[in-house]
Amino acid sequence: MKNNSIKNVFLFFTSCFFVQALQAQLQGVEEARTKYPDVSAVYLNKSQQYRIFMDKGVLSGVCDVHEQIYINKESGLVFQSRSIGTNKFVEASNIKAFTMVLKNKKYDKQVVDKIELKSDPGKYSFYDDQKSYAVVFPAVQPGAVLDLSYQLKY
């Protein structure tokens, strides 16, 4: 019985946090629309958090990246395709991407279902193991919010 109570409290606080985050995102979209009416797209959030640590005597690092882009005009559709570089020195992982499409004053979440790893030769002259993850967001249109997060391990 006690475990159910703890689960219910956790679910309540989690749902409250989600509602607050969605309200903040809607406020950010409205602010972006008002402040920058003539731009193609606006970053609502762009963060990179770095952690550097010793792992078995080797200096290592991790960077958590999160981006949210509001598509303001048709010309902002160029953000529909994104790529994340990776190689034997920098490993990209935990890639999560989705589009929030505005429908009747509510957002509908559409998850990116296919993220492809492709060779990226010729981009850099010194290393031939360059690859990139290709991310193509679904249902991108003016008013949509693109959400991308991933981790880079050094």
JSON list of C-alpha atoms in Angstrom, two decimals:
[
{"chain": "A", "resi": 1, "resn": "MET", "atom": "CA", "xyz": [0.00, 0.00, 0.00]},
{"chain": "A", "resi": 2, "resn": "LYS", "atom": "CA", "xyz": [2.85, 2.36, 0.86]},
{"chain": "A", "resi": 3, "resn": "ASN", "atom": "CA", "xyz": [4.51, 1.73, -2.55]},
{"chain": "A", "resi": 4, "resn": "ASN", "atom": "CA", "xyz": [1.28, 2.69, -4.35]},
{"chain": "A", "resi": 5, "resn": "SER", "atom": "CA", "xyz": [1.13, 5.95, -2.40]},
{"chain": "A", "resi": 6, "resn": "ILE", "atom": "CA", "xyz": [4.70, 6.76, -3.31]},
{"chain": "A", "resi": 7, "resn": "LYS", "atom": "CA", "xyz": [4.02, 5.94, -6.97]},
{"chain": "A", "resi": 8, "resn": "ASN", "atom": "CA", "xyz": [0.91, 8.15, -6.98]},
{"chain": "A", "resi": 9, "resn": "VAL", "atom": "CA", "xyz": [2.81, 11.07, -5.45]},
{"chain": "A", "resi": 10, "resn": "PHE", "atom": "CA", "xyz": [5.61, 10.59, -7.99]},
{"chain": "A", "resi": 11, "resn": "LEU", "atom": "CA", "xyz": [3.13, 10.48, -10.89]},
{"chain": "A", "resi": 12, "resn": "PHE", "atom": "CA", "xyz": [1.37, 13.58, -9.60]},
{"chain": "A", "resi": 13, "resn": "PHE", "atom": "CA", "xyz": [4.59, 15.61, -9.39]},
{"chain": "A", "resi": 14, "resn": "THR", "atom": "CA", "xyz": [5.80, 14.29, -12.75]},
{"chain": "A", "resi": 15, "resn": "SER", "atom": "CA", "xyz": [2.54, 15.28, -14.45]},
{"chain": "A", "resi": 16, "resn": "CYS", "atom": "CA", "xyz": [2.66, 18.72, -12.79]},
{"chain": "A", "resi": 17, "resn": "PHE", "atom": "CA", "xyz": [6.21, 19.22, -14.04]},
{"chain": "A", "resi": 18, "resn": "PHE", "atom": "CA", "xyz": [5.19, 18.17, -17.58]},
{"chain": "A", "resi": 19, "resn": "VAL", "atom": "CA", "xyz": [2.24, 20.60, -17.59]},
{"chain": "A", "resi": 20, "resn": "GLN", "atom": "CA", "xyz": [4.48, 23.43, -16.34]},
{"chain": "A", "resi": 21, "resn": "ALA", "atom": "CA", "xyz": [7.10, 22.62, -19.00]},
{"chain": "A", "resi": 22, "resn": "LEU", "atom": "CA", "xyz": [4.44, 22.62, -21.74]},
{"chain": "A", "resi": 23, "resn": "GLN", "atom": "CA", "xyz": [3.03, 25.95, -20.49]},
{"chain": "A", "resi": 24, "resn": "ALA", "atom": "CA", "xyz": [6.55, 27.43, -20.48]},
{"chain": "A", "resi": 25, "resn": "GLN", "atom": "CA", "xyz": [7.09, 26.15, -24.02]},
{"chain": "A", "resi": 26, "resn": "LEU", "atom": "CA", "xyz": [3.81, 27.73, -25.18]},
{"chain": "A", "resi": 27, "resn": "GLN", "atom": "CA", "xyz": [4.84, 31.02, -23.57]},
{"chain": "A", "resi": 28, "resn": "GLY", "atom": "CA", "xyz": [8.23, 30.76, -25.31]},
{"chain": "A", "resi": 29, "resn": "VAL", "atom": "CA", "xyz": [6.54, 30.17, -28.66]},
{"chain": "A", "resi": 30, "resn": "GLU", "atom": "CA", "xyz": [4.22, 33.14, -28.18]},
{"chain": "A", "resi": 31, "resn": "GLU", "atom": "CA", "xyz": [7.14, 35.34, -27.12]},
{"chain": "A", "resi": 32, "resn": "ALA", "atom": "CA", "xyz": [9.19, 34.23, -30.14]},
{"chain": "A", "resi": 33, "resn": "ARG", "atom": "CA", "xyz": [6.27, 34.85, -32.49]},
{"chain": "A", "resi": 34, "resn": "THR", "atom": "CA", "xyz": [5.77, 38.36, -31.07]},
{"chain": "A", "resi": 35, "resn": "LYS", "atom": "CA", "xyz": [9.42, 39.35, -30.70]},
{"chain": "A", "resi": 36, "resn": "TYR", "atom": "CA", "xyz": [10.73, 37.95, -33.99]},
{"chain": "A", "resi": 37, "resn": "PRO", "atom": "CA", "xyz": [7.87, 37.96, -36.50]},
{"chain": "A", "resi": 38, "resn": "ASP", "atom": "CA", "xyz": [10.13, 38.15, -39.56]},
{"chain": "A", "resi": 39, "resn": "VAL", "atom": "CA", "xyz": [12.65, 35.39, -38.81]},
{"chain": "A", "resi": 40, "resn": "SER", "atom": "CA", "xyz": [12.49, 31.86, -40.24]},
{"chain": "A", "resi": 41, "resn": "ALA", "atom": "CA", "xyz": [13.09, 29.99, -36.97]},
{"chain": "A", "resi": 42, "resn": "VAL", "atom": "CA", "xyz": [13.92, 30.75, -33.34]},
{"chain": "A", "resi": 43, "resn": "TYR", "atom": "CA", "xyz": [15.88, 28.68, -30.81]},
{"chain": "A", "resi": 44, "resn": "LEU", "atom": "CA", "xyz": [13.62, 28.40, -27.78]},
{"chain": "A", "resi": 45, "resn": "ASN", "atom": "CA", "xyz": [16.27, 26.44, -25.92]},
{"chain": "A", "resi": 46, "resn": "LYS", "atom": "CA", "xyz": [19.83, 25.49, -26.73]},
{"chain": "A", "resi": 47, "resn": "SER", "atom": "CA", "xyz": [21.90, 24.00, -23.95]},
{"chain": "A", "resi": 48, "resn": "GLN", "atom": "CA", "xyz": [25.10, 22.00, -23.62]},
{"chain": "A", "resi": 49, "resn": "GLN", "atom": "CA", "xyz": [26.07, 20.60, -20.24]},
{"chain": "A", "resi": 50, "resn": "TYR", "atom": "CA", "xyz": [29.59, 19.24, -19.89]},
{"chain": "A", "resi": 51, "resn": "ARG", "atom": "CA", "xyz": [30.92, 16.78, -17.31]},
{"chain": "A", "resi": 52, "resn": "ILE", "atom": "CA", "xyz": [34.63, 15.97, -17.16]},
{"chain": "A", "resi": 53, "resn": "PHE", "atom": "CA", "xyz": [35.82, 13.04, -15.05]},
{"chain": "A", "resi": 54, "resn": "MET", "atom": "CA", "xyz": [38.45, 10.36, -14.61]},
{"chain": "A", "resi": 55, "resn": "ASP", "atom": "CA", "xyz": [37.39, 6.88, -15.73]},
{"chain": "A", "resi": 56, "resn": "LYS", "atom": "CA", "xyz": [39.88, 4.11, -14.87]},
{"chain": "A", "resi": 57, "resn": "GLY", "atom": "CA", "xyz": [42.74, 6.59, -14.96]},
{"chain": "A", "resi": 58, "resn": "VAL", "atom": "CA", "xyz": [41.68, 8.13, -18.28]},
{"chain": "A", "resi": 59, "resn": "LEU", "atom": "CA", "xyz": [40.32, 11.65, -18.62]},
{"chain": "A", "resi": 60, "resn": "SER", "atom": "CA", "xyz": [36.81, 11.44, -20.12]},
{"chain": "A", "resi": 61, "resn": "GLY", "atom": "CA", "xyz": [33.98, 13.80, -20.80]},
{"chain": "A", "resi": 62, "resn": "VAL", "atom": "CA", "xyz": [30.30, 13.84, -21.63]},
{"chain": "A", "resi": 63, "resn": "CYS", "atom": "CA", "xyz": [28.25, 16.61, -23.20]},
{"chain": "A", "resi": 64, "resn": "ASP", "atom": "CA", "xyz": [24.45, 16.55, -22.98]},
{"chain": "A", "resi": 65, "resn": "VAL", "atom": "CA", "xyz": [22.91, 18.63, -25.78]},
{"chain": "A", "resi": 66, "resn": "HIS", "atom": "CA", "xyz": [19.30, 19.79, -25.95]},
{"chain": "A", "resi": 67, "resn": "GLU", "atom": "CA", "xyz": [17.77, 22.05, -28.61]},
{"chain": "A", "resi": 68, "resn": "GLN", "atom": "CA", "xyz": [14.26, 23.30, -29.22]},
{"chain": "A", "resi": 69, "resn": "ILE", "atom": "CA", "xyz": [13.59, 25.24, -32.42]},
{"chain": "A", "resi": 70, "resn": "TYR", "atom": "CA", "xyz": [10.36, 27.05, -33.21]},
{"chain": "A", "resi": 71, "resn": "ILE", "atom": "CA", "xyz": [9.59, 27.13, -36.95]},
{"chain": "A", "resi": 72, "resn": "ASN", "atom": "CA", "xyz": [8.15, 30.57, -37.65]},
{"chain": "A", "resi": 73, "resn": "LYS", "atom": "CA", "xyz": [7.94, 30.64, -41.45]},
{"chain": "A", "resi": 74, "resn": "GLU", "atom": "CA", "xyz": [8.15, 28.34, -44.47]},
{"chain": "A", "resi": 75, "resn": "SER", "atom": "CA", "xyz": [11.81, 29.30, -44.91]},
{"chain": "A", "resi": 76, "resn": "GLY", "atom": "CA", "xyz": [12.48, 27.71, -41.48]},
{"chain": "A", "resi": 77, "resn": "LEU", "atom": "CA", "xyz": [11.81, 24.26, -42.93]},
{"chain": "A", "resi": 78, "resn": "VAL", "atom": "CA", "xyz": [15.56, 23.96, -43.61]},
{"chain": "A", "resi": 79, "resn": "PHE", "atom": "CA", "xyz": [15.84, 22.83, -39.96]},
{"chain": "A", "resi": 80, "resn": "GLN", "atom": "CA", "xyz": [13.82, 19.68, -40.73]},
{"chain": "A", "resi": 81, "resn": "SER", "atom": "CA", "xyz": [17.02, 17.72, -41.44]},
{"chain": "A", "resi": 82, "resn": "ARG", "atom": "CA", "xyz": [19.80, 17.73, -38.86]},
{"chain": "A", "resi": 83, "resn": "SER", "atom": "CA", "xyz": [23.01, 15.76, -38.52]},
{"chain": "A", "resi": 84, "resn": "ILE", "atom": "CA", "xyz": [25.06, 14.80, -35.48]},
{"chain": "A", "resi": 85, "resn": "GLY", "atom": "CA", "xyz": [28.73, 14.07, -36.12]},
{"chain": "A", "resi": 86, "resn": "THR", "atom": "CA", "xyz": [30.49, 11.09, -34.56]},
{"chain": "A", "resi": 87, "resn": "ASN", "atom": "CA", "xyz": [33.81, 9.26, -34.91]},
{"chain": "A", "resi": 88, "resn": "LYS", "atom": "CA", "xyz": [36.21, 7.13, -32.88]},
{"chain": "A", "resi": 89, "resn": "PHE", "atom": "CA", "xyz": [37.07, 10.15, -30.68]},
{"chain": "A", "resi": 90, "resn": "VAL", "atom": "CA", "xyz": [33.54, 11.44, -30.09]},
{"chain": "A", "resi": 91, "resn": "GLU", "atom": "CA", "xyz": [30.66, 8.97, -29.70]},
{"chain": "A", "resi": 92, "resn": "ALA", "atom": "CA", "xyz": [27.12, 10.27, -30.17]},
{"chain": "A", "resi": 93, "resn": "SER", "atom": "CA", "xyz": [24.38, 8.36, -28.32]},
{"chain": "A", "resi": 94, "resn": "ASN", "atom": "CA", "xyz": [20.97, 8.64, -26.65]},
{"chain": "A", "resi": 95, "resn": "ILE", "atom": "CA", "xyz": [19.54, 10.55, -29.61]},
{"chain": "A", "resi": 96, "resn": "LYS", "atom": "CA", "xyz": [15.92, 11.57, -29.06]},
{"chain": "A", "resi": 97, "resn": "ALA", "atom": "CA", "xyz": [14.02, 13.74, -31.50]},
{"chain": "A", "resi": 98, "resn": "PHE", "atom": "CA", "xyz": [10.42, 14.72, -32.03]},
{"chain": "A", "resi": 99, "resn": "THR", "atom": "CA", "xyz": [8.23, 17.40, -33.58]},
{"chain": "A", "resi": 100, "resn": "MET", "atom": "CA", "xyz": [5.50, 19.18, -31.65]},
{"chain": "A", "resi": 101, "resn": "VAL", "atom": "CA", "xyz": [2.84, 20.13, -34.20]},
{"chain": "A", "resi": 102, "resn": "LEU", "atom": "CA", "xyz": [0.25, 22.73, -33.25]},
{"chain": "A", "resi": 103, "resn": "LYS", "atom": "CA", "xyz": [-3.31, 21.48, -33.81]},
{"chain": "A", "resi": 104, "resn": "ASN", "atom": "CA", "xyz": [-6.32, 23.34, -32.39]},
{"chain": "A", "resi": 105, "resn": "LYS", "atom": "CA", "xyz": [-4.19, 25.22, -29.79]},
{"chain": "A", "resi": 106, "resn": "LYS", "atom": "CA", "xyz": [-2.66, 21.96, -28.55]},
{"chain": "A", "resi": 107, "resn": "TYR", "atom": "CA", "xyz": [0.60, 20.30, -29.47]},
{"chain": "A", "resi": 108, "resn": "ASP", "atom": "CA", "xyz": [0.69, 16.82, -30.98]},
{"chain": "A", "resi": 109, "resn": "LYS", "atom": "CA", "xyz": [3.99, 15.00, -30.41]},
{"chain": "A", "resi": 110, "resn": "GLN", "atom": "CA", "xyz": [5.37, 13.13, -33.44]},
{"chain": "A", "resi": 111, "resn": "VAL", "atom": "CA", "xyz": [8.50, 11.11, -32.68]},
{"chain": "A", "resi": 112, "resn": "VAL", "atom": "CA", "xyz": [11.31, 10.71, -35.21]},
{"chain": "A", "resi": 113, "resn": "ASP", "atom": "CA", "xyz": [11.20, 6.99, -35.91]},
{"chain": "A", "resi": 114, "resn": "LYS", "atom": "CA", "xyz": [14.28, 6.63, -38.10]},
{"chain": "A", "resi": 115, "resn": "ILE", "atom": "CA", "xyz": [17.73, 7.95, -37.25]},
{"chain": "A", "resi": 116, "resn": "GLU", "atom": "CA", "xyz": [20.37, 6.73, -39.72]},
{"chain": "A", "resi": 117, "resn": "LEU", "atom": "CA", "xyz": [24.12, 6.45, -39.25]},
{"chain": "A", "resi": 118, "resn": "LYS", "atom": "CA", "xyz": [25.90, 7.43, -42.46]},
{"chain": "A", "resi": 119, "resn": "SER", "atom": "CA", "xyz": [29.54, 7.64, -43.52]},
{"chain": "A", "resi": 120, "resn": "ASP", "atom": "CA", "xyz": [30.71, 11.20, -43.88]},
{"chain": "A", "resi": 121, "resn": "PRO", "atom": "CA", "xyz": [33.94, 10.90, -45.92]},
{"chain": "A", "resi": 122, "resn": "GLY", "atom": "CA", "xyz": [35.74, 13.92, -47.21]},
{"chain": "A", "resi": 123, "resn": "LYS", "atom": "CA", "xyz": [34.35, 16.29, -44.60]},
{"chain": "A", "resi": 124, "resn": "TYR", "atom": "CA", "xyz": [37.59, 16.13, -42.63]},
{"chain": "A", "resi": 125, "resn": "SER", "atom": "CA", "xyz": [40.97, 15.48, -44.18]},
{"chain": "A", "resi": 126, "resn": "PHE", "atom": "CA", "xyz": [42.72, 13.68, -41.31]},
{"chain": "A", "resi": 127, "resn": "TYR", "atom": "CA", "xyz": [40.24, 11.01, -40.24]},
{"chain": "A", "resi": 128, "resn": "ASP", "atom": "CA", "xyz": [38.37, 8.62, -42.46]},
{"chain": "A", "resi": 129, "resn": "ASP", "atom": "CA", "xyz": [36.01, 7.27, -39.80]},
{"chain": "A", "resi": 130, "resn": "GLN", "atom": "CA", "xyz": [33.78, 10.35, -39.80]},
{"chain": "A", "resi": 131, "resn": "LYS", "atom": "CA", "xyz": [30.10, 9.46, -39.61]},
{"chain": "A", "resi": 132, "resn": "SER", "atom": "CA", "xyz": [26.94, 11.35, -38.86]},
{"chain": "A", "resi": 133, "resn": "TYR", "atom": "CA", "xyz": [23.51, 10.50, -37.60]},
{"chain": "A", "resi": 134, "resn": "ALA", "atom": "CA", "xyz": [20.86, 11.87, -39.96]},
{"chain": "A", "resi": 135, "resn": "VAL", "atom": "CA", "xyz": [17.74, 13.08, -38.18]},
{"chain": "A", "resi": 136, "resn": "VAL", "atom": "CA", "xyz": [14.70, 14.06, -40.25]},
{"chain": "A", "resi": 137, "resn": "PHE", "atom": "CA", "xyz": [11.82, 15.55, -38.27]},
{"chain": "A", "resi": 138, "resn": "PRO", "atom": "CA", "xyz": [8.28, 14.57, -39.35]},
{"chain": "A", "resi": 139, "resn": "ALA", "atom": "CA", "xyz": [5.41, 16.98, -40.05]},
{"chain": "A", "resi": 140, "resn": "VAL", "atom": "CA", "xyz": [7.49, 20.15, -39.93]},
{"chain": "A", "resi": 141, "resn": "GLN", "atom": "CA", "xyz": [5.45, 23.24, -40.71]},
{"chain": "A", "resi": 142, "resn": "PRO", "atom": "CA", "xyz": [5.25, 26.83, -39.51]},
{"chain": "A", "resi": 143, "resn": "GLY", "atom": "CA", "xyz": [4.21, 26.80, -35.86]},
{"chain": "A", "resi": 144, "resn": "ALA", "atom": "CA", "xyz": [5.95, 23.49, -35.10]},
{"chain": "A", "resi": 145, "resn": "VAL", "atom": "CA", "xyz": [8.61, 23.01, -32.43]},
{"chain": "A", "resi": 146, "resn": "LEU", "atom": "CA", "xyz": [11.53, 20.66, -33.14]},
{"chain": "A", "resi": 147, "resn": "ASP", "atom": "CA", "xyz": [13.06, 18.99, -30.08]},
{"chain": "A", "resi": 148, "resn": "LEU", "atom": "CA", "xyz": [16.44, 17.26, -30.30]},
{"chain": "A", "resi": 149, "resn": "SER", "atom": "CA", "xyz": [18.58, 15.87, -27.50]},
{"chain": "A", "resi": 150, "resn": "TYR", "atom": "CA", "xyz": [21.66, 13.66, -27.55]},
{"chain": "A", "resi": 151, "resn": "GLN", "atom": "CA", "xyz": [24.85, 12.88, -25.70]},
{"chain": "A", "resi": 152, "resn": "LEU", "atom": "CA", "xyz": [28.45, 13.15, -26.87]},
{"chain": "A", "resi": 153, "resn": "LYS", "atom": "CA", "xyz": [31.07, 11.00, -25.11]},
{"chain": "A", "resi": 154, "resn": "TYR", "atom": "CA", "xyz": [34.72, 12.04, -25.37]}
]
